[in-house]
Every structure is written in structure tokens, then in C-alpha cells.
Amino acid sequence: MTSSVLVLNSGSSSVKYSVVEPDSGATVADGIVERIGDSADVPDHGAALDVVFAALAEDGHHLDALGLVAVGHRVVHGGPDLYRPTAVDDDLIARLKELAPLAPLHNPPAILGIEVARKALPDLPHIAVFDTAFFHDLPAAAATYAIDSEIAERWHIRRYGFHGTSHQYVSEQAAEFLGVPAASLRQIVLHLGNGASASAIVGGRPVETSMGLTPMEGLVMGTRSGDVDPGILTYLFREAGMSVEDIETMLNRRSGVRGLGGEIDFRVLHQRIAAGEAAAQLAYDVYIHRLRKYIGAYLAVLGGADVITFTAGVGENDALVRRDALSGLGAFGIEIDEHLNDSPGRAARRISPEGAPTTVLVVPTNEELAIARACAGVLGGGHGDR
Ligand code: ADP
């Protein structure tokens, strides 16, 4: 039987699951259980896991026949010390609970997901894979906020970066696609999904990324603001009578493209722009403007890019966003071939003209496979190398 890994990504109201074969890279089954806590059917994460098992069985995948060798858990925040894929034990759960204040929206549901999965599958190793891992060794100049250093140290405030599993996977795939070692490349990776982040990578190691202490910094996202003047927070707190929770909810859930244009899905946003909705146009313009600012900044950080890669829901599917993000950058060796850019595809593909100084790629991300491989690395006695 081929060995496989059950990968779980537990959010506050949903659990995404995949059964992945780390060796072949094949996804045997995947799906999502949504609206946890919303209905009597799925009151909590334990019930959600039962739904996962039932869905697998319905598709003919009985647990015993899947050849599961591990359960891999995506954990958003590893804090200052956790970054290698780590086998879960009671001590690790306790450490994750201590870290929860650093990622109040993301880590508590991941811990719940781990706890219920350990109960349901006690005989399998459970392995935590951290979204911050790839960026653990960011250069100090990129990782450090210019704030009172004693306070920063006391409260573990640094730029951690997120989506690391995706940035690492996609940058490795880009090198493989080009048939050159990652060690020889200066790369910019643009992970544009509902959450969005950019990274600058030299020789396979990240030197910059747009997210910080939390996944709120950086690019404009589906519902998150990305960069704002921190003065806005203190102003709202002091003058508008908003609580810390109100401000956090606004920045996380009612900002970004939805906050400006009333819509999170770019397919619908484009329709609204075509229908002449000024708010939708402004949302798009702010999104593109921020993205271009980051691309420009990373070109300066890197001294030019050999590869720029788009990934995740928007990056993989939205040709207009790709075109507008990189238009007018010919002077920097960056060009897009309109025909290649407009041709849809599922696989990794080049969208810059042949021979252009900077190769522009679209590479589908596969965080589940990367997590499954990290788990296999732990089981194999290595540390998974991430
Ligand atoms: P998440 O961050 O939740 O994992 P994804 O990477 O799946 O998100 O991206 C989801 C987003 O991708 C959607 O909200 C939508 O804006 C965008 N998207 C998906 N398909 C398309 C498409 N065909 N064209 C444009 N945008 C798309």
C-alpha cells in the first residue's frame, strides 16, 4: 500500500482536509467542512472531523485502506522558537497554547483541530507544520521592527511572515520548472489568495516578506487591510470609541478588497468594474497599487529579479491582475506575453516572452503536498528541511 498523509487545516469555522501521497505527490482525496458551530449538524471541531471521515468513506476511502502514516496539521504561528515540523505531544500543545495570543484568530482553532484528531487517530504520529517556518531566518534588517527594542524583545515582536509553506514550495517549483538550482536565482513570489503575501528569495532563502507579527501586514487582501499607518489604530481607539476587538475585526474582516469594493471574489469584482461601479474600481486600483509598490521594493532589495511567480487563487487565475501588476516595467527587464498570460492552464507555466531577462511564471501552489512531505521528512528521521 502506498503511504499517505492526512493533512488538516483547521480554521475557526472550517476544516480543510486532504489525503496526499508524499512520494507521488498525488492527492487521493480532499474537501472542506464549513460552518462549524453554525448548525446542529456540525457543532464543533470533533463533529467536523467525523464529517471528514464520513466524506472519505462515502468516496470509498476507508481509513484503514488509505495507508495513512501521519496526520499533518497546518499551524499558522510558530512564535519565536517553533519552526521545524514537530511531532505533537502534550508539551507541544502546551507551547502552542502559550503562543495563542500571537495569533488569536488562527492558532486556537488549529490547536482544537490537533486535539480532536489526536483523540480520533491516537495511533498515528501527528505533526505540526508552521506557516512561519520558512521565514524563521529572515535577515535581522528585514525581521526587525524599528520600535523600542526592549518592548519588542519582551513581547516577541518581530516580523515572522506567513504562507511560508507556499512560498517555499512555489519557489522550489519555479526553479525546477526552469531546470536550474534554486541557489542560482533571485525570486519574487506573489501568493495572491484571499490572504496575500509577497516574498523576496535569494538562493532559496527568503530575504523579505510582506507579512509581519501577524498575517495582517503587507498587501491588500480579500478582507484584510494590509499595511496601514499604526496611528489609525490609536486614533480609532481614542477618538471613535472603538474597542481593540472592534479594530481587529475591522482590519481583518471588513477591510481589504471587500471593505472598499463590497466583494471578496475577484471574478465578481471584475464584473462590478465592468458595470461601472466606482467602489469596485477603487478597490481594484488600491490592490494593484500596493502590489506594485511591493514588487518595486523587492526589486530594490534583490537588485533585480530572475523570476517573478504568481500563485494562489487570484495569482493562478486572474490574468488581469497579473498584467496590471507588471505593466510598464520593461525598463527593469519585466514583460508579460499577453497571449501566454491569457491562456488558462492548470500546470506551472511561463507568461513572459521567451528570452526576457526576468522570467514570469504562474505556479499552482500545493501547501498540502508540502505539508505531507514535511511530515514524511520527520518520519524519515530528517527534520523535513523547512
Ligand atoms: P485562500 O487564501 O482562502 O486559500 P485561495 O488561494 O483559494 O484563497 O484564493 C481564493 C480567491 O481566488 C477567491 O476569493 C477569488 O478572489 C480568487 N479566484 C479564484 N478563482 C478565480 C478566477 N478564475 N479568476 C479570478 N479570481 C479567482
CSV table of C-alpha atoms and ligand atoms in Angstrom, one decimal:
chain,number,residue,atom,x,y,z
A,1,MET,CA,0.0,0.0,0.0
A,2,THR,CA,1.3,3.4,-0.9
A,3,SER,CA,1.8,5.6,2.2
A,4,SER,CA,-0.3,8.7,2.6
A,5,VAL,CA,-0.7,11.7,5.0
A,6,LEU,CA,-3.9,13.2,6.2
A,7,VAL,CA,-3.4,17.0,6.1
A,8,LEU,CA,-5.7,19.1,8.2
A,9,ASN,CA,-6.0,22.9,8.1
A,10,SER,CA,-8.4,23.8,10.9
A,11,GLY,CA,-9.8,27.3,11.0
A,12,SER,CA,-12.3,28.8,13.4
A,13,SER,CA,-15.4,27.7,11.3
A,14,SER,CA,-13.9,25.3,8.8
A,15,VAL,CA,-11.6,22.3,8.4
A,16,LYS,CA,-9.9,21.7,5.1
A,17,TYR,CA,-8.6,18.2,4.6
A,18,SER,CA,-6.5,16.3,2.1
A,19,VAL,CA,-5.1,12.9,1.8
A,20,VAL,CA,-1.8,13.2,0.0
A,21,GLU,CA,0.8,10.7,-1.1
A,22,PRO,CA,4.1,12.4,-0.3
A,23,ASP,CA,6.1,10.2,-2.7
A,24,SER,CA,4.0,10.5,-5.9
A,25,GLY,CA,2.5,13.9,-5.0
A,26,ALA,CA,-0.9,12.6,-5.7
A,27,THR,CA,-4.0,14.0,-3.9
A,28,VAL,CA,-6.1,10.9,-3.1
A,29,ALA,CA,-9.0,12.9,-1.6
A,30,ASP,CA,-9.7,16.4,-0.4
A,31,GLY,CA,-12.5,18.6,0.7
A,32,ILE,CA,-13.7,21.2,3.3
A,33,VAL,CA,-16.2,21.1,6.1
A,34,GLU,CA,-17.6,24.5,6.6
A,35,ARG,CA,-19.9,26.4,9.1
A,36,ILE,CA,-18.6,24.6,12.2
A,37,GLY,CA,-20.6,25.8,15.1
A,38,ASP,CA,-23.3,27.2,12.9
A,39,SER,CA,-25.6,24.2,12.9
A,40,ALA,CA,-26.6,21.3,15.0
A,41,ASP,CA,-25.0,19.0,12.3
A,42,VAL,CA,-21.5,20.2,13.0
A,43,PRO,CA,-21.5,21.8,16.4
A,44,ASP,CA,-17.7,21.7,16.9
A,45,HIS,CA,-14.3,20.5,15.6
A,46,GLY,CA,-14.8,17.0,16.8
A,47,ALA,CA,-18.0,16.7,14.8
A,48,ALA,CA,-16.3,18.2,11.8
A,49,LEU,CA,-13.6,15.5,11.9
A,50,ASP,CA,-16.4,12.9,11.9
A,51,VAL,CA,-17.8,14.6,8.8
A,52,VAL,CA,-14.4,14.3,7.2
A,53,PHE,CA,-14.2,10.6,7.9
A,54,ALA,CA,-17.7,10.1,6.7
A,55,ALA,CA,-17.0,12.0,3.5
A,56,LEU,CA,-13.8,9.9,2.9
A,57,ALA,CA,-15.8,6.7,3.5
A,58,GLU,CA,-18.5,7.9,1.1
A,59,ASP,CA,-15.9,8.3,-1.6
A,60,GLY,CA,-14.7,4.8,-1.0
A,61,HIS,CA,-11.7,5.8,1.1
A,62,HIS,CA,-11.8,3.8,4.3
A,63,LEU,CA,-9.3,4.9,6.9
A,64,ASP,CA,-7.7,1.5,7.2
A,65,ALA,CA,-7.2,1.2,3.5
A,66,LEU,CA,-5.6,4.7,3.0
A,67,GLY,CA,-2.1,3.7,4.2
A,68,LEU,CA,-2.0,6.7,6.5
A,69,VAL,CA,1.4,7.1,8.1
A,70,ALA,CA,0.8,10.5,9.8
A,71,VAL,CA,-1.5,13.4,10.3
A,72,GLY,CA,-0.1,16.8,9.3
A,73,HIS,CA,-1.5,19.9,10.9
A,74,ARG,CA,-1.1,23.4,9.4
A,75,VAL,CA,-0.3,25.7,12.3
A,76,VAL,CA,-0.2,29.4,11.4
A,77,HIS,CA,2.1,30.8,14.1
A,78,GLY,CA,5.1,29.1,15.5
A,79,GLY,CA,6.3,32.0,17.5
A,80,PRO,CA,10.0,32.7,18.0
A,81,ASP,CA,11.1,29.1,18.6
A,82,LEU,CA,8.9,26.6,16.8
A,83,TYR,CA,9.7,26.3,13.1
A,84,ARG,CA,10.8,22.8,12.2
A,85,PRO,CA,7.9,20.4,11.5
A,86,THR,CA,7.4,19.0,15.0
A,87,ALA,CA,5.8,15.8,16.3
A,88,VAL,CA,2.8,16.7,18.5
A,89,ASP,CA,2.9,15.7,22.2
A,90,ASP,CA,1.3,17.2,25.3
A,91,ASP,CA,4.3,19.5,25.7
A,92,LEU,CA,3.9,20.9,22.2
A,93,ILE,CA,0.2,21.5,22.7
A,94,ALA,CA,1.1,23.5,25.9
A,95,ARG,CA,3.6,25.6,24.0
A,96,LEU,CA,1.1,26.2,21.2
A,97,LYS,CA,-1.4,27.4,23.8
A,98,GLU,CA,1.2,29.8,25.2
A,99,LEU,CA,1.6,31.2,21.6
A,100,ALA,CA,-2.1,31.7,21.0
A,101,PRO,CA,-2.1,35.4,21.9
A,102,LEU,CA,0.3,36.0,19.0
A,103,ALA,CA,-2.3,34.6,16.6
A,104,PRO,CA,-5.7,34.8,18.3
A,105,LEU,CA,-7.7,34.2,15.2
A,106,HIS,CA,-5.6,31.3,13.8
A,107,ASN,CA,-3.8,29.2,16.4
A,108,PRO,CA,-6.7,28.4,18.8
A,109,PRO,CA,-8.7,26.6,16.1
A,110,ALA,CA,-5.5,24.8,14.9
A,111,ILE,CA,-5.0,23.5,18.5
A,112,LEU,CA,-8.6,22.4,18.7
A,113,GLY,CA,-8.1,20.5,15.4
A,114,ILE,CA,-5.0,18.8,16.6
A,115,GLU,CA,-6.6,17.8,19.9
A,116,VAL,CA,-9.7,16.2,18.3
A,117,ALA,CA,-7.5,14.5,15.6
A,118,ARG,CA,-5.2,13.0,18.2
A,119,LYS,CA,-8.2,11.6,20.0
A,120,ALA,CA,-9.7,10.2,16.8
A,121,LEU,CA,-6.4,8.8,15.5
A,122,PRO,CA,-4.3,8.1,18.5
A,123,ASP,CA,-2.1,5.5,16.9
A,124,LEU,CA,-0.7,7.8,14.2
A,125,PRO,CA,2.0,10.4,14.6
A,126,HIS,CA,0.6,14.0,14.5
A,127,ILE,CA,3.0,16.6,13.1
A,128,ALA,CA,2.6,20.3,13.3
A,129,VAL,CA,3.9,22.3,10.3
A,130,PHE,CA,4.3,26.0,10.8
A,131,ASP,CA,3.3,28.7,8.3
A,132,THR,CA,6.0,30.9,9.7
A,133,ALA,CA,8.8,28.3,9.3
A,134,PHE,CA,10.3,29.3,6.0
A,135,PHE,CA,10.9,32.9,7.2
A,136,HIS,CA,12.4,32.0,10.6
A,137,ASP,CA,15.9,33.1,9.5
A,138,LEU,CA,14.9,36.3,7.7
A,139,PRO,CA,17.9,38.7,7.9
A,140,ALA,CA,17.6,40.8,11.0
A,141,ALA,CA,17.2,44.0,9.0
A,142,ALA,CA,14.1,42.6,7.4
A,143,ALA,CA,12.7,40.9,10.6
A,144,THR,CA,13.1,43.8,13.0
A,145,TYR,CA,10.5,46.5,13.6
A,146,ALA,CA,12.0,49.9,14.4
A,147,ILE,CA,10.3,50.1,17.8
A,148,ASP,CA,11.6,50.1,21.4
A,149,SER,CA,13.8,47.1,21.4
A,150,GLU,CA,13.2,46.1,25.0
A,151,ILE,CA,9.4,46.0,24.4
A,152,ALA,CA,9.9,44.1,21.2
A,153,GLU,CA,12.0,41.5,23.0
A,154,ARG,CA,9.7,41.2,26.0
A,155,TRP,CA,6.7,40.6,23.8
A,156,HIS,CA,8.4,38.6,21.0
A,157,ILE,CA,7.6,41.3,18.4
A,158,ARG,CA,9.3,40.7,15.1
A,159,ARG,CA,8.3,40.1,11.5
A,160,TYR,CA,7.6,36.4,11.3
A,161,GLY,CA,6.0,36.1,7.9
A,162,PHE,CA,3.3,33.6,6.9
A,163,HIS,CA,2.3,31.5,3.9
A,164,GLY,CA,5.8,30.2,4.3
A,165,THR,CA,4.9,26.6,3.2
A,166,SER,CA,3.5,28.1,-0.1
A,167,HIS,CA,6.4,30.5,-0.7
A,168,GLN,CA,9.0,27.7,-0.2
A,169,TYR,CA,7.1,25.2,-2.3
A,170,VAL,CA,6.4,27.6,-5.2
A,171,SER,CA,10.0,28.9,-5.3
A,172,GLU,CA,11.3,25.4,-5.5
A,173,GLN,CA,8.8,24.5,-8.2
A,174,ALA,CA,9.8,27.6,-10.1
A,175,ALA,CA,13.5,26.6,-10.0
A,176,GLU,CA,12.5,23.1,-11.1
A,177,PHE,CA,10.4,24.4,-14.0
A,178,LEU,CA,13.4,26.5,-15.2
A,179,GLY,CA,15.7,23.5,-14.7
A,180,VAL,CA,18.2,25.4,-12.6
A,181,PRO,CA,19.2,25.2,-9.0
A,182,ALA,CA,17.2,27.5,-6.6
A,183,ALA,CA,20.7,28.5,-5.3
A,184,SER,CA,21.3,30.5,-8.5
A,185,LEU,CA,18.0,32.5,-8.5
A,186,ARG,CA,16.7,35.8,-7.2
A,187,GLN,CA,13.0,35.3,-7.0
A,188,ILE,CA,9.9,37.3,-6.1
A,189,VAL,CA,6.9,35.1,-5.2
A,190,LEU,CA,3.4,36.7,-5.1
A,191,HIS,CA,0.9,34.5,-3.2
A,192,LEU,CA,-2.4,36.1,-4.0
A,193,GLY,CA,-5.4,34.3,-2.5
A,194,ASN,CA,-7.9,35.5,0.0
A,195,GLY,CA,-4.9,36.1,2.2
A,196,ALA,CA,-2.0,37.6,0.1
A,197,SER,CA,1.7,38.0,0.7
A,198,ALA,CA,4.9,38.6,-1.3
A,199,SER,CA,8.4,37.3,-0.7
A,200,ALA,CA,11.9,38.0,-2.0
A,201,ILE,CA,14.1,35.0,-2.1
A,202,VAL,CA,17.8,34.7,-2.9
A,203,GLY,CA,19.4,31.3,-3.5
A,204,GLY,CA,16.4,29.5,-2.0
A,205,ARG,CA,16.4,31.6,1.2
A,206,PRO,CA,13.9,34.4,1.9
A,207,VAL,CA,15.3,37.8,2.5
A,208,GLU,CA,12.0,39.7,2.7
A,209,THR,CA,8.3,39.0,3.1
A,210,SER,CA,5.3,41.3,3.4
A,211,MET,CA,3.5,39.8,6.4
A,212,GLY,CA,4.8,40.6,9.9
A,213,LEU,CA,4.0,39.8,13.5
A,214,THR,CA,0.5,38.7,12.3
A,215,PRO,CA,-0.9,37.9,8.8
A,216,MET,CA,-2.3,41.4,8.6
A,217,GLU,CA,0.7,43.4,7.3
A,218,GLY,CA,1.6,44.0,3.7
A,219,LEU,CA,-0.6,43.5,0.6
A,220,VAL,CA,-4.2,44.4,0.3
A,221,MET,CA,-6.1,41.1,0.8
A,222,GLY,CA,-9.7,39.8,0.4
A,223,THR,CA,-10.9,41.2,3.8
A,224,ARG,CA,-7.6,42.4,5.5
A,225,SER,CA,-6.2,45.8,5.1
A,226,GLY,CA,-2.5,45.0,4.8
A,227,ASP,CA,-0.3,48.0,5.7
A,228,VAL,CA,-1.9,50.9,7.5
A,229,ASP,CA,-0.5,53.8,9.5
A,230,PRO,CA,-0.4,52.5,13.1
A,231,GLY,CA,-1.6,55.9,14.0
A,232,ILE,CA,-5.0,54.9,12.6
A,233,LEU,CA,-5.4,52.3,15.4
A,234,THR,CA,-4.6,54.6,18.2
A,235,TYR,CA,-6.8,57.3,16.7
A,236,LEU,CA,-9.8,55.0,16.4
A,237,PHE,CA,-9.3,53.7,19.9
A,238,ARG,CA,-9.0,57.1,21.4
A,239,GLU,CA,-11.5,59.2,19.3
A,240,ALA,CA,-14.0,56.8,17.8
A,241,GLY,CA,-14.6,54.7,20.9
A,242,MET,CA,-13.8,51.5,19.1
A,243,SER,CA,-12.5,48.6,21.3
A,244,VAL,CA,-9.4,46.6,20.5
A,245,GLU,CA,-11.7,43.8,19.3
A,246,ASP,CA,-13.7,46.2,17.1
A,247,ILE,CA,-10.5,47.5,15.5
A,248,GLU,CA,-9.1,44.0,15.0
A,249,THR,CA,-12.3,42.8,13.4
A,250,MET,CA,-12.5,45.8,11.1
A,251,LEU,CA,-8.9,45.3,9.9
A,252,ASN,CA,-9.3,41.5,9.5
A,253,ARG,CA,-12.8,41.1,8.2
A,254,ARG,CA,-14.2,44.4,6.9
A,255,SER,CA,-11.2,45.8,5.1
A,256,GLY,CA,-9.2,45.0,2.0
A,257,VAL,CA,-11.0,44.5,-1.3
A,258,ARG,CA,-14.3,43.7,0.5
A,259,GLY,CA,-14.0,46.7,2.7
A,260,LEU,CA,-13.5,49.0,-0.3
A,261,GLY,CA,-15.5,47.3,-3.0
A,262,GLY,CA,-18.0,45.2,-1.2
A,263,GLU,CA,-16.7,42.0,-2.8
A,264,ILE,CA,-14.0,39.4,-2.0
A,265,ASP,CA,-14.1,37.3,-5.2
A,266,PHE,CA,-12.1,38.8,-8.0
A,267,ARG,CA,-14.4,37.3,-10.7
A,268,VAL,CA,-17.3,39.3,-9.3
A,269,LEU,CA,-15.1,42.3,-8.7
A,270,HIS,CA,-14.3,42.5,-12.4
A,271,GLN,CA,-18.0,42.2,-13.3
A,272,ARG,CA,-18.8,45.1,-11.0
A,273,ILE,CA,-16.0,47.2,-12.5
A,274,ALA,CA,-17.3,46.4,-16.0
A,275,ALA,CA,-20.8,47.5,-14.8
A,276,GLY,CA,-19.2,50.9,-13.9
A,277,GLU,CA,-19.1,50.6,-10.1
A,278,ALA,CA,-16.7,53.2,-8.8
A,279,ALA,CA,-16.1,51.5,-5.5
A,280,ALA,CA,-15.2,48.2,-7.2
A,281,GLN,CA,-12.7,50.1,-9.4
A,282,LEU,CA,-11.1,51.9,-6.4
A,283,ALA,CA,-10.8,48.6,-4.6
A,284,TYR,CA,-9.0,47.1,-7.6
A,285,ASP,CA,-6.8,50.1,-8.1
A,286,VAL,CA,-5.7,50.2,-4.4
A,287,TYR,CA,-5.0,46.4,-4.5
A,288,ILE,CA,-2.9,46.8,-7.7
A,289,HIS,CA,-1.1,49.9,-6.5
A,290,ARG,CA,0.0,48.1,-3.2
A,291,LEU,CA,1.1,45.1,-5.1
A,292,ARG,CA,3.3,47.2,-7.5
A,293,LYS,CA,4.8,49.0,-4.5
A,294,TYR,CA,5.9,45.7,-3.1
A,295,ILE,CA,7.2,44.4,-6.4
A,296,GLY,CA,9.3,47.6,-6.8
A,297,ALA,CA,10.6,47.4,-3.2
A,298,TYR,CA,11.6,43.8,-3.7
A,299,LEU,CA,13.4,44.6,-7.0
A,300,ALA,CA,15.4,47.0,-5.0
A,301,VAL,CA,16.0,44.5,-2.2
A,302,LEU,CA,17.2,41.9,-4.7
A,303,GLY,CA,18.9,44.2,-7.2
A,304,GLY,CA,16.7,42.7,-9.9
A,305,ALA,CA,14.7,39.5,-10.2
A,306,ASP,CA,15.4,36.5,-12.3
A,307,VAL,CA,11.9,35.1,-11.7
A,308,ILE,CA,8.6,36.5,-10.6
A,309,THR,CA,6.0,33.9,-9.8
A,310,PHE,CA,2.3,34.3,-9.3
A,311,THR,CA,0.4,31.7,-7.2
A,312,ALA,CA,-2.8,31.0,-5.2
A,313,GLY,CA,-6.5,31.7,-6.2
A,314,VAL,CA,-6.0,35.2,-7.7
A,315,GLY,CA,-2.4,34.8,-8.8
A,316,GLU,CA,-3.1,31.5,-10.7
A,317,ASN,CA,-6.4,32.5,-12.3
A,318,ASP,CA,-6.6,36.3,-12.8
A,319,ALA,CA,-4.8,37.4,-15.9
A,320,LEU,CA,-5.8,41.0,-15.5
A,321,VAL,CA,-4.2,41.2,-12.0
A,322,ARG,CA,-1.0,39.7,-13.4
A,323,ARG,CA,-1.0,42.1,-16.3
A,324,ASP,CA,-1.7,45.2,-14.2
A,325,ALA,CA,0.8,44.2,-11.5
A,326,LEU,CA,3.7,44.1,-14.0
A,327,SER,CA,2.7,46.5,-16.8
A,328,GLY,CA,5.2,49.2,-17.7
A,329,LEU,CA,8.2,47.5,-16.1
A,330,GLY,CA,10.1,46.8,-19.4
A,331,ALA,CA,12.9,49.1,-18.2
A,332,PHE,CA,13.6,46.5,-15.5
A,333,GLY,CA,13.5,43.6,-17.9
A,334,ILE,CA,10.0,42.6,-16.8
A,335,GLU,CA,7.5,41.8,-19.5
A,336,ILE,CA,4.4,39.7,-20.0
A,337,ASP,CA,3.3,38.0,-23.2
A,338,GLU,CA,-0.4,38.8,-23.4
A,339,HIS,CA,-1.3,35.6,-25.3
A,340,LEU,CA,0.6,33.4,-22.8
A,341,ASN,CA,-0.9,35.3,-19.9
A,342,ASP,CA,-4.5,35.0,-21.2
A,343,SER,CA,-4.1,31.2,-21.9
A,344,PRO,CA,-5.6,29.4,-18.9
A,345,GLY,CA,-3.8,26.3,-17.6
A,346,ARG,CA,-3.5,24.1,-14.5
A,347,ALA,CA,0.2,23.4,-14.6
A,348,ALA,CA,3.2,25.6,-14.0
A,349,ARG,CA,3.7,27.9,-17.0
A,350,ARG,CA,5.7,30.8,-18.3
A,351,ILE,CA,3.9,34.0,-19.2
A,352,SER,CA,6.9,36.2,-20.1
A,353,PRO,CA,8.2,36.3,-23.7
A,354,GLU,CA,10.9,33.8,-24.5
A,355,GLY,CA,14.3,35.1,-23.5
A,356,ALA,CA,13.1,38.1,-21.4
A,357,PRO,CA,15.6,39.0,-18.7
A,358,THR,CA,13.1,38.2,-16.0
A,359,THR,CA,11.0,35.1,-16.3
A,360,VAL,CA,7.4,35.5,-15.2
A,361,LEU,CA,5.7,32.3,-14.1
A,362,VAL,CA,2.3,31.0,-12.9
A,363,VAL,CA,2.9,28.1,-10.5
A,364,PRO,CA,0.0,26.4,-8.7
A,365,THR,CA,0.7,26.2,-5.0
A,366,ASN,CA,0.1,22.9,-3.1
A,367,GLU,CA,0.5,23.6,0.6
A,368,GLU,CA,-1.0,20.2,1.4
A,369,LEU,CA,1.7,18.3,-0.5
A,370,ALA,CA,4.4,20.4,1.0
A,371,ILE,CA,3.0,19.7,4.5
A,372,ALA,CA,2.7,15.9,3.7
A,373,ARG,CA,6.4,15.9,2.5
A,374,ALA,CA,7.4,17.8,5.6
A,375,CYS,CA,5.7,15.0,7.7
A,376,ALA,CA,7.4,12.3,5.6
A,377,GLY,CA,10.7,14.1,6.4
A,378,VAL,CA,10.1,14.0,10.1
A,379,LEU,CA,9.2,10.3,9.9
A,380,GLY,CA,12.2,9.6,7.8
A,381,GLY,CA,14.4,10.8,10.7
A,382,GLY,CA,15.2,14.1,8.9
A,383,HIS,CA,13.8,17.3,10.1
A,384,GLY,CA,11.8,17.9,6.9
A,385,ASP,CA,14.2,20.7,6.0
A,386,ARG,CA,11.8,23.6,6.5
B,1,ADP,P1,-7.3,31.1,0.4
B,1,ADP,O1,-6.4,32.2,0.8
B,1,ADP,O2,-8.6,31.2,1.1
B,1,ADP,O3,-6.6,29.8,0.4
B,1,ADP,P2,-7.4,30.9,-2.5
B,1,ADP,O4,-5.9,30.9,-2.8
B,1,ADP,O5,-8.2,29.7,-2.8
B,1,ADP,O6,-7.7,31.5,-1.1
B,1,ADP,O7,-8.0,32.1,-3.4
B,1,ADP,C1,-9.4,32.4,-3.4
B,1,ADP,C2,-9.6,33.6,-4.2
B,1,ADP,O8,-9.1,33.4,-5.5
B,1,ADP,C3,-11.1,33.9,-4.4
B,1,ADP,O9,-11.7,34.7,-3.4
B,1,ADP,C4,-11.1,34.7,-5.7
B,1,ADP,O10,-10.9,36.1,-5.5
B,1,ADP,C5,-9.9,34.2,-6.5
B,1,ADP,N1,-10.2,33.4,-7.6
B,1,ADP,C6,-10.4,32.1,-7.7
B,1,ADP,N2,-10.7,31.7,-9.0
B,1,ADP,C7,-10.5,32.8,-9.7
B,1,ADP,C8,-10.7,33.1,-11.1
B,1,ADP,N3,-11.0,32.1,-12.0
B,1,ADP,N4,-10.5,34.3,-11.5
B,1,ADP,C9,-10.2,35.3,-10.7
B,1,ADP,N5,-10.0,35.1,-9.3
B,1,ADP,C10,-10.2,33.9,-8.9
